[in-house]
PDB file of C-alpha atoms and ligand atoms in Angstrom:
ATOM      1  CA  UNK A 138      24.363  40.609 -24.274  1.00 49.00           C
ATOM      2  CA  UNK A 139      22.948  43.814 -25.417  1.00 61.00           C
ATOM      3  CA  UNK A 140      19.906  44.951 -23.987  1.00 78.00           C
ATOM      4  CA  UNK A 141      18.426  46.337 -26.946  1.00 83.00           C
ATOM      5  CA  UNK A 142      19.556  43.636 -29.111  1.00 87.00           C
ATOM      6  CA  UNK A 143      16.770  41.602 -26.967  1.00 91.00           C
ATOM      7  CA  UNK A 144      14.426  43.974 -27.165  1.00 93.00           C
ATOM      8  CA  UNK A 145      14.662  44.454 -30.970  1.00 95.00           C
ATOM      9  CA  UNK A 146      14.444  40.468 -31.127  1.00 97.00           C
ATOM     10  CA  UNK A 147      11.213  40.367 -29.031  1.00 96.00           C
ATOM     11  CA  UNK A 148       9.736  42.976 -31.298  1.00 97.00           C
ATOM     12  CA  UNK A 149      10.609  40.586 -34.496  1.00 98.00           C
ATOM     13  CA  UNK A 150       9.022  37.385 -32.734  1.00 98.00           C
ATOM     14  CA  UNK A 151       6.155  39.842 -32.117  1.00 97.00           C
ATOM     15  CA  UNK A 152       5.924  40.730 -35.622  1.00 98.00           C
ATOM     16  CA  UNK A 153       6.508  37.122 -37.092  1.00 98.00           C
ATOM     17  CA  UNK A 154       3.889  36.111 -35.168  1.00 98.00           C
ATOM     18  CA  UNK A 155       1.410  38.181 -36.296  1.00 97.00           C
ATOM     19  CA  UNK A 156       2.042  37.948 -39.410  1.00 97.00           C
ATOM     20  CA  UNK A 157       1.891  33.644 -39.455  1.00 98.00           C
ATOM     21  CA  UNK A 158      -1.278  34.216 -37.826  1.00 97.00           C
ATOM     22  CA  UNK A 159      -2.887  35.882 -40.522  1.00 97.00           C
ATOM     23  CA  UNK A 160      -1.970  32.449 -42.691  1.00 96.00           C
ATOM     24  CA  UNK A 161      -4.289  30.679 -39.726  1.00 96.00           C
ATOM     25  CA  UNK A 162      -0.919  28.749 -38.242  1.00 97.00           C
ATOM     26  CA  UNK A 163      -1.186  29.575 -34.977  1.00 96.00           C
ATOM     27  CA  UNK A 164      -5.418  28.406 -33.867  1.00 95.00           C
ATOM     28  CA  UNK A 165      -6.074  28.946 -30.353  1.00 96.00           C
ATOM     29  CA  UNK A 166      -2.539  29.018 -28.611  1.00 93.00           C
ATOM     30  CA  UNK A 167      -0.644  26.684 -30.461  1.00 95.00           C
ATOM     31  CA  UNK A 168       3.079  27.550 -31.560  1.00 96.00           C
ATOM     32  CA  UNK A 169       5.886  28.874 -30.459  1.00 96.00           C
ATOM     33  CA  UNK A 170       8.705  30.905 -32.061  1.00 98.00           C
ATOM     34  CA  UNK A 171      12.363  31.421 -30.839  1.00 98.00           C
ATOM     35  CA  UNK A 172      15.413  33.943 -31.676  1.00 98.00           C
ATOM     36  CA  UNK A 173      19.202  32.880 -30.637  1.00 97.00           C
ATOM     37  CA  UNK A 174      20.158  36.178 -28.972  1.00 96.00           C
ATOM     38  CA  UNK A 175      23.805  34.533 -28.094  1.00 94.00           C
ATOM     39  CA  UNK A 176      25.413  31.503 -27.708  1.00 93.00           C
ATOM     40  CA  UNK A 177      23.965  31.517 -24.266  1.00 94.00           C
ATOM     41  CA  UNK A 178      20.261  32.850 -24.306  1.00 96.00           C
ATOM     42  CA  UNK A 179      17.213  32.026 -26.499  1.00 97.00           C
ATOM     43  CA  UNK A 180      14.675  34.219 -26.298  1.00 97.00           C
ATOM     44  CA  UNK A 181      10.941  32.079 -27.287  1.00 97.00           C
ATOM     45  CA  UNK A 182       7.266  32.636 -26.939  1.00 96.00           C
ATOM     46  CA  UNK A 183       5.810  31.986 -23.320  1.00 94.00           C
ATOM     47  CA  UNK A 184       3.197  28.915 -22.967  1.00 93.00           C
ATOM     48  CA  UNK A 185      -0.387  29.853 -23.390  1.00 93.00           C
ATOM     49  CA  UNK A 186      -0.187  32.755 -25.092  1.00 94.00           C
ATOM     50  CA  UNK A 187      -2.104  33.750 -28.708  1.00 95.00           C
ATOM     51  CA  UNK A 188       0.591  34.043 -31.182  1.00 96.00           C
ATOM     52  CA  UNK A 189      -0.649  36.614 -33.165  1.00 96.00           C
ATOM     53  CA  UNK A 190      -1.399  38.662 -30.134  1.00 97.00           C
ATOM     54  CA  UNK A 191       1.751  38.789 -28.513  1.00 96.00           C
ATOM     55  CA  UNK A 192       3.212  41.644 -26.764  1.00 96.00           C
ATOM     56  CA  UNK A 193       7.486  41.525 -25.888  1.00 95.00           C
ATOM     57  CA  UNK A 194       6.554  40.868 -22.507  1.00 94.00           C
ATOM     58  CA  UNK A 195       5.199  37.248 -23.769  1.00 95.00           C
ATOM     59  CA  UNK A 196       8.978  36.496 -25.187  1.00 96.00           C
ATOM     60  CA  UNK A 197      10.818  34.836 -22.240  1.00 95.00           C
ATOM     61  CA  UNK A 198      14.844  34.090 -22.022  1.00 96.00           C
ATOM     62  CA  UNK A 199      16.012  30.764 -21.720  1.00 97.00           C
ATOM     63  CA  UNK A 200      18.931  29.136 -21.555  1.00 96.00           C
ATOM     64  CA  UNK A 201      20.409  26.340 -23.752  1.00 96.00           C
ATOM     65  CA  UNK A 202      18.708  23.724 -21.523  1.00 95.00           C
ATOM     66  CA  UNK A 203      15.364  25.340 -21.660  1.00 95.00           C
ATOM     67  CA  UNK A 204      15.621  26.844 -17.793  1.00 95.00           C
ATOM     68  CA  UNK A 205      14.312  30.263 -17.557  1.00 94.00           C
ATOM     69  CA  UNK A 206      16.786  33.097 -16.940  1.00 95.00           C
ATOM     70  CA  UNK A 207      13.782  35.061 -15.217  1.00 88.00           C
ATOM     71  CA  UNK A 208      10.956  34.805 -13.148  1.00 88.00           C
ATOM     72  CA  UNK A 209       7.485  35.391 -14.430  1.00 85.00           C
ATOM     73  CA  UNK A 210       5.401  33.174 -17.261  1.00 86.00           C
ATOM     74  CA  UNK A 211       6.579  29.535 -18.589  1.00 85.00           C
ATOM     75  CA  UNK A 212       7.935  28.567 -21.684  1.00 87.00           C
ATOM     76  CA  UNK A 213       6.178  25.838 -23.631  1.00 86.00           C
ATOM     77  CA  UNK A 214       7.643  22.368 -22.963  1.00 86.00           C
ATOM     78  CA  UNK A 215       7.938  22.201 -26.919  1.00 95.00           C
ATOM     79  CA  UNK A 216      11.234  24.814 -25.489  1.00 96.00           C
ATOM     80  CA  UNK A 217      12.830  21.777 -25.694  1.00 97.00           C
ATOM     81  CA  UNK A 218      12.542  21.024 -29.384  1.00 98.00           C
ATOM     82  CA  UNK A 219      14.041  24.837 -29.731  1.00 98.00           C
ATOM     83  CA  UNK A 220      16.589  23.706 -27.412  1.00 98.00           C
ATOM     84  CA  UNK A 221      17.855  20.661 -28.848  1.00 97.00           C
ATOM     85  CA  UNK A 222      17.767  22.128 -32.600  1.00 98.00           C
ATOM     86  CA  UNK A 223      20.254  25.045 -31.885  1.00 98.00           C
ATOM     87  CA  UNK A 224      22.317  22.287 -30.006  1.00 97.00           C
ATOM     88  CA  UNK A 225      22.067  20.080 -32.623  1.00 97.00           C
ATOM     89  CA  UNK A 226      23.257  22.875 -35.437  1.00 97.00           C
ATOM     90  CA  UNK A 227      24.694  25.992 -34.210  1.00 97.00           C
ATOM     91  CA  UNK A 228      24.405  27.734 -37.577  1.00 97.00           C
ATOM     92  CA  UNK A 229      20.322  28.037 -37.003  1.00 98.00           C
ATOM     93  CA  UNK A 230      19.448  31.367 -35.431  1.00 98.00           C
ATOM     94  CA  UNK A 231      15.617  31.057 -35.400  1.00 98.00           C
ATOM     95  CA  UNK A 232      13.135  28.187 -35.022  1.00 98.00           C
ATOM     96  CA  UNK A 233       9.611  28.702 -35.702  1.00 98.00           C
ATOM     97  CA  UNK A 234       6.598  25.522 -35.013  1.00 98.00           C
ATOM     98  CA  UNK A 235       3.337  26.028 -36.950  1.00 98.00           C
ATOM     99  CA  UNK A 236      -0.106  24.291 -36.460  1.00 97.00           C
ATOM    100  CA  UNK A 237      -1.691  24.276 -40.090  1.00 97.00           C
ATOM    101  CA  UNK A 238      -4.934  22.398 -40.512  1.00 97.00           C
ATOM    102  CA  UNK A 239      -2.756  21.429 -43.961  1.00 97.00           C
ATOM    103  CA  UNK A 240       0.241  20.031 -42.154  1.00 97.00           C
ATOM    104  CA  UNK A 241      -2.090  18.291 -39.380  1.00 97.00           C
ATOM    105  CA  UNK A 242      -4.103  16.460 -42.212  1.00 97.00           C
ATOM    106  CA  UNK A 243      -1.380  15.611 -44.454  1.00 97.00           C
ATOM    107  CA  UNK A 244       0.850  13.947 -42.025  1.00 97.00           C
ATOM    108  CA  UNK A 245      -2.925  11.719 -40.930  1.00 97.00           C
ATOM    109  CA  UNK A 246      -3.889  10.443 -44.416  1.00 95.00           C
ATOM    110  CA  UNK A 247      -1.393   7.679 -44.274  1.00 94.00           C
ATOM    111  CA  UNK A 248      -0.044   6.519 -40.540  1.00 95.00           C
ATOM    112  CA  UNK A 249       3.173   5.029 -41.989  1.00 95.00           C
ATOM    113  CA  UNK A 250       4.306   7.824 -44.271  1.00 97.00           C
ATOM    114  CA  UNK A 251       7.842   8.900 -42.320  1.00 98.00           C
ATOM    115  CA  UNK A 252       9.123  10.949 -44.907  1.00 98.00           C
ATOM    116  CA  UNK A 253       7.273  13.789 -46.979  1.00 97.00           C
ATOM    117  CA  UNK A 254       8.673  13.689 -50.647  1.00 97.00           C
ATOM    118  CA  UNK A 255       8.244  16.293 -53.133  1.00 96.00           C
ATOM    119  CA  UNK A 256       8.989  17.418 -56.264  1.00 94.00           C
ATOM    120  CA  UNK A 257       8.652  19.819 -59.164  1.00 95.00           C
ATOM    121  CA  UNK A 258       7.719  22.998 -56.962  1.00 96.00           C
ATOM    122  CA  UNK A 259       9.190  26.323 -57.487  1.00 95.00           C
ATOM    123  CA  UNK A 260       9.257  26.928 -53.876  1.00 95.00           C
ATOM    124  CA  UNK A 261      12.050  24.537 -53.280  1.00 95.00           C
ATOM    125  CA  UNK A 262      14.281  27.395 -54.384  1.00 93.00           C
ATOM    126  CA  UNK A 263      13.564  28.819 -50.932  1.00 93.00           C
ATOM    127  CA  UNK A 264      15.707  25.779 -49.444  1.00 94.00           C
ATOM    128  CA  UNK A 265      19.845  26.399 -50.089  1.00 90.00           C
ATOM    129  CA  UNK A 266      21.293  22.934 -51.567  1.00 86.00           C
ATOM    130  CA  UNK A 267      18.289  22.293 -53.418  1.00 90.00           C
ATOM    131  CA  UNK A 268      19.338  23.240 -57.245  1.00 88.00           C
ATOM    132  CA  UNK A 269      16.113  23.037 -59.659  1.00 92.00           C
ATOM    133  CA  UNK A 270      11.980  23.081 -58.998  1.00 92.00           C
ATOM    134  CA  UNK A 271      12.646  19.329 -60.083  1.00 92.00           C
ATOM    135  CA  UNK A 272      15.224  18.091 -57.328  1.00 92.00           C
ATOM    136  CA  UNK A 273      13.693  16.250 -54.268  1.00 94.00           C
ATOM    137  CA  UNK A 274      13.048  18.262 -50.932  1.00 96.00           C
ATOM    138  CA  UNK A 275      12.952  15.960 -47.894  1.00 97.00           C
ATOM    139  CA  UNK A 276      10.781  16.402 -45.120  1.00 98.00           C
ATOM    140  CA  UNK A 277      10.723  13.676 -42.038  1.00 98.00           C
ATOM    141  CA  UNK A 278       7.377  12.870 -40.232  1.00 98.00           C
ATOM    142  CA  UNK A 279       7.397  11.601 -36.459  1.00 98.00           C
ATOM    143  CA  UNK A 280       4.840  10.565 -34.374  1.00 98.00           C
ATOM    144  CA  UNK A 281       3.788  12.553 -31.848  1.00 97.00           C
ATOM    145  CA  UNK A 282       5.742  11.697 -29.049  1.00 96.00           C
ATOM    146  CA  UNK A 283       5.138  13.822 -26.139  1.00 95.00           C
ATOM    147  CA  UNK A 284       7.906  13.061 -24.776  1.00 96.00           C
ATOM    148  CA  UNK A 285      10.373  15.298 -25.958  1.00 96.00           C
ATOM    149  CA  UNK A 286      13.611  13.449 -24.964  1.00 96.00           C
ATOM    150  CA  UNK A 287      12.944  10.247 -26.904  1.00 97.00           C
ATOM    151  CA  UNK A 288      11.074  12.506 -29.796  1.00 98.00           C
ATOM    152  CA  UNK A 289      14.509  14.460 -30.149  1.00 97.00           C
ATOM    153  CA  UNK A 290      16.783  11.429 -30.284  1.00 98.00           C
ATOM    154  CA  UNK A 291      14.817   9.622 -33.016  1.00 98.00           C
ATOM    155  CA  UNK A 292      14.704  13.228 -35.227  1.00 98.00           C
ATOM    156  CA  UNK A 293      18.674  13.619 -34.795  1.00 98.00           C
ATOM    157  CA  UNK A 294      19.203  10.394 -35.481  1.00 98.00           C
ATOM    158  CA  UNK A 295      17.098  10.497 -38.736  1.00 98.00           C
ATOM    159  CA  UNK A 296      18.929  13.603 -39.308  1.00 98.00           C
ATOM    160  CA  UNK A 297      22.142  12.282 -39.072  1.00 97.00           C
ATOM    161  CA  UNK A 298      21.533  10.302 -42.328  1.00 96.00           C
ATOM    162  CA  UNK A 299      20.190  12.870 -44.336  1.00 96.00           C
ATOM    163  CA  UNK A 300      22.109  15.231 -46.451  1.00 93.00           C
ATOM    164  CA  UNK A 301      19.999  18.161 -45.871  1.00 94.00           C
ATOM    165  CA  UNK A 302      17.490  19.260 -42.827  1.00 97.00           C
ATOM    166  CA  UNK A 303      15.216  21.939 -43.286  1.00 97.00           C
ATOM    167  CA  UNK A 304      12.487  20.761 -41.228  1.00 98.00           C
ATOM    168  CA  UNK A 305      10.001  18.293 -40.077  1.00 98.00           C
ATOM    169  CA  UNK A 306       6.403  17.563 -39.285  1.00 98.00           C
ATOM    170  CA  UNK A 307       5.221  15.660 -36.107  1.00 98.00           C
ATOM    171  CA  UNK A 308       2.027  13.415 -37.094  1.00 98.00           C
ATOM    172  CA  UNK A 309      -1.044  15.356 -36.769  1.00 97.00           C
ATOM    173  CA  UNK A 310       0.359  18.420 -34.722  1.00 97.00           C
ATOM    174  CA  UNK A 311       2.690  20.670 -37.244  1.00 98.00           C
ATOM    175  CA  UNK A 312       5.556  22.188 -38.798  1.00 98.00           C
ATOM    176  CA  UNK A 313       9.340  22.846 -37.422  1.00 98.00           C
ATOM    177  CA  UNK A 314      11.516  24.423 -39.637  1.00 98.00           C
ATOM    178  CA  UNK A 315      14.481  27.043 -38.594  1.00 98.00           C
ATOM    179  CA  UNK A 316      16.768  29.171 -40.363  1.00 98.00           C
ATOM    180  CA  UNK A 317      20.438  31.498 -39.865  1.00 97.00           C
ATOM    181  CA  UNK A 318      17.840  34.521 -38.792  1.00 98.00           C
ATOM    182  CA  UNK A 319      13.900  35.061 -37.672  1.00 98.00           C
ATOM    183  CA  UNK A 320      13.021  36.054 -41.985  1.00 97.00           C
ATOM    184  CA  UNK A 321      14.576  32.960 -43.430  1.00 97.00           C
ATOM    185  CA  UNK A 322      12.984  30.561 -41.151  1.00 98.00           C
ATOM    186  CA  UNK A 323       9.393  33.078 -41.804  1.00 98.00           C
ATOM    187  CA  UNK A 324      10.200  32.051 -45.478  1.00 97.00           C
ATOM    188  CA  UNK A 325      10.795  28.768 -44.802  1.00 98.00           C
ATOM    189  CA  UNK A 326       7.232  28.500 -43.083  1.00 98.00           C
ATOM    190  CA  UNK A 327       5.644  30.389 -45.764  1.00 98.00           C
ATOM    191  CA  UNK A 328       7.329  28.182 -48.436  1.00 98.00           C
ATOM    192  CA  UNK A 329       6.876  24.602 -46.568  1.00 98.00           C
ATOM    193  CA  UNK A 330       2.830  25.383 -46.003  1.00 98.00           C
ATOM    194  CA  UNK A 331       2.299  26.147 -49.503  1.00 98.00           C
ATOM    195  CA  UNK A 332       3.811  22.880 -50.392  1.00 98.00           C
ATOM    196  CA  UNK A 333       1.942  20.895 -47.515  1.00 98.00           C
ATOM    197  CA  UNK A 334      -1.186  22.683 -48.651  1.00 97.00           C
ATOM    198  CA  UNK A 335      -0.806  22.115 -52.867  1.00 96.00           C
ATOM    199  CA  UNK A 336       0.182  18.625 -51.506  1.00 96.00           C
ATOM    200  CA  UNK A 337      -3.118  17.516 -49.581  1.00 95.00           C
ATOM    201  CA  UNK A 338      -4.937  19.029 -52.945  1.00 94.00           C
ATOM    202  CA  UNK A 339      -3.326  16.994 -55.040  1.00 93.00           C
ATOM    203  CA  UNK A 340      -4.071  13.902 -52.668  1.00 91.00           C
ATOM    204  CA  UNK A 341      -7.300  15.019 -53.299  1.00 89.00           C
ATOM    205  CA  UNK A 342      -7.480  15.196 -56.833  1.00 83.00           C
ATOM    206  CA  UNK A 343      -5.000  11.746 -57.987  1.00 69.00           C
ATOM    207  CA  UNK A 344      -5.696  12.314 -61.322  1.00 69.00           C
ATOM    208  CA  UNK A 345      -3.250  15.572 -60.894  1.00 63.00           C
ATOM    209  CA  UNK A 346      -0.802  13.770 -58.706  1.00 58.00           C
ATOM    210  CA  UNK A 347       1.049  12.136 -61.922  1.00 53.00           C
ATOM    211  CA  UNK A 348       3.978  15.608 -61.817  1.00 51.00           C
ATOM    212  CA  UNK A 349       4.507  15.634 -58.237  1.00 50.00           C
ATOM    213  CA  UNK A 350       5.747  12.245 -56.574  1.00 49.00           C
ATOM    214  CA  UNK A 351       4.859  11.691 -52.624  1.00 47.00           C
ATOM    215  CA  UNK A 352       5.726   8.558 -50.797  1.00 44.00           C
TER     216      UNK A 352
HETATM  217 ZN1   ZN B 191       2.904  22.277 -31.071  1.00 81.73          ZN
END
């Protein structure tokens, strides 16, 4: 691994932090972002830590169980949701976890809703595979298990029988999404918040709910 290669990755996670923050997805110390530096090392956020006031001595290396590669601050024990994800698909390169009040209310205003359905947004041209505005984007909700083990089997398993994964929400806590580098998976973000947020205004307003279907 390339020494500078790290650094330059720290700097990004740096950068894509601050600039989520200014979208108010990061409150208080929630979030964490990660970078695949090689198909041994991970470099992610360090527990505790503001994400919009990061410095690259707040990015920690980890390896592909989640065990840190040096001494000094923790990672998050959400590490293990970054962990399992570039296990699980070794095409994704970044993984970022938001805390939007949008995604927190949305996945609250109905307990049994497991799957976020939308349609008819422009956004969804962010997400490869889907074709037109008008085709379905799929976006599983679990509970928030806090134990990360069990959480992690039921999302694989859900995502085993989907055709496409480009995220998921856990119930009243936020966004994961991921992409092949640290700007697709920023886009990914950007694009999935705008969707949560039009979403929980249209929830608001039925009356405008007719052109895009949730279930
Ligand atoms: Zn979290």
């Amino acid at each position: 691994m390339i020494e500078s290669r790290v650094e330059k990755i720290a700097e990004d996670i740096v950068s894509v932090g601050q600039l989520l923050n200014r979208l108010g997805l990061f409150p208080a110390t929630a979030g964490n972002l990660s970078c695949k530096c090689d198909e041994n090392v991970i470099a992610i956020t360090a527990s505790g830590k503001h994400k919009g006031e990061l410095s690259v001595d707040d990015i920690l290396l980890v390896d592909f169980e989640g065990n840190p590669l040096q001494a000094g601050p923790k990672p998050s024990h959400e590490t293990l949701i970054h962990t399992a994800l570039y296990q699980w698909d070794a095409s994704i390169g970044a993984i970022l976890h938001t805390h939007s009040v949008d995604a927190t209310v949305l996945t609250r205003l109905d307990p049994h809703r497991n799957m976020l359905k939308t349609k008819n947004y422009q956004l969804h041209l962010v997400f490869p595979g889907i074709a037109s505005p008008e085709s379905e984007l799929l976006i599983p909700i679990f509970e928030n298990d806090q134990h990360i083990p069990s959480l992690m089997e039921t999302a694989l398993d859900q995502f085993e029988r989907m055709e496409a994964v480009y995220g998921f929400l856990l119930r009243g806590h936020g966004l994961f999404t991921w992409g092949r580098d640290l700007q697709e998976a920023r886009y990914r973000v950007e694009a999935l918040e705008f969707i949560f947020s039009c979403e929980l205004k249209l929830a608001q307003m039925p009356c405008l709910s007719i052109s895009s279907t949730t279930s």
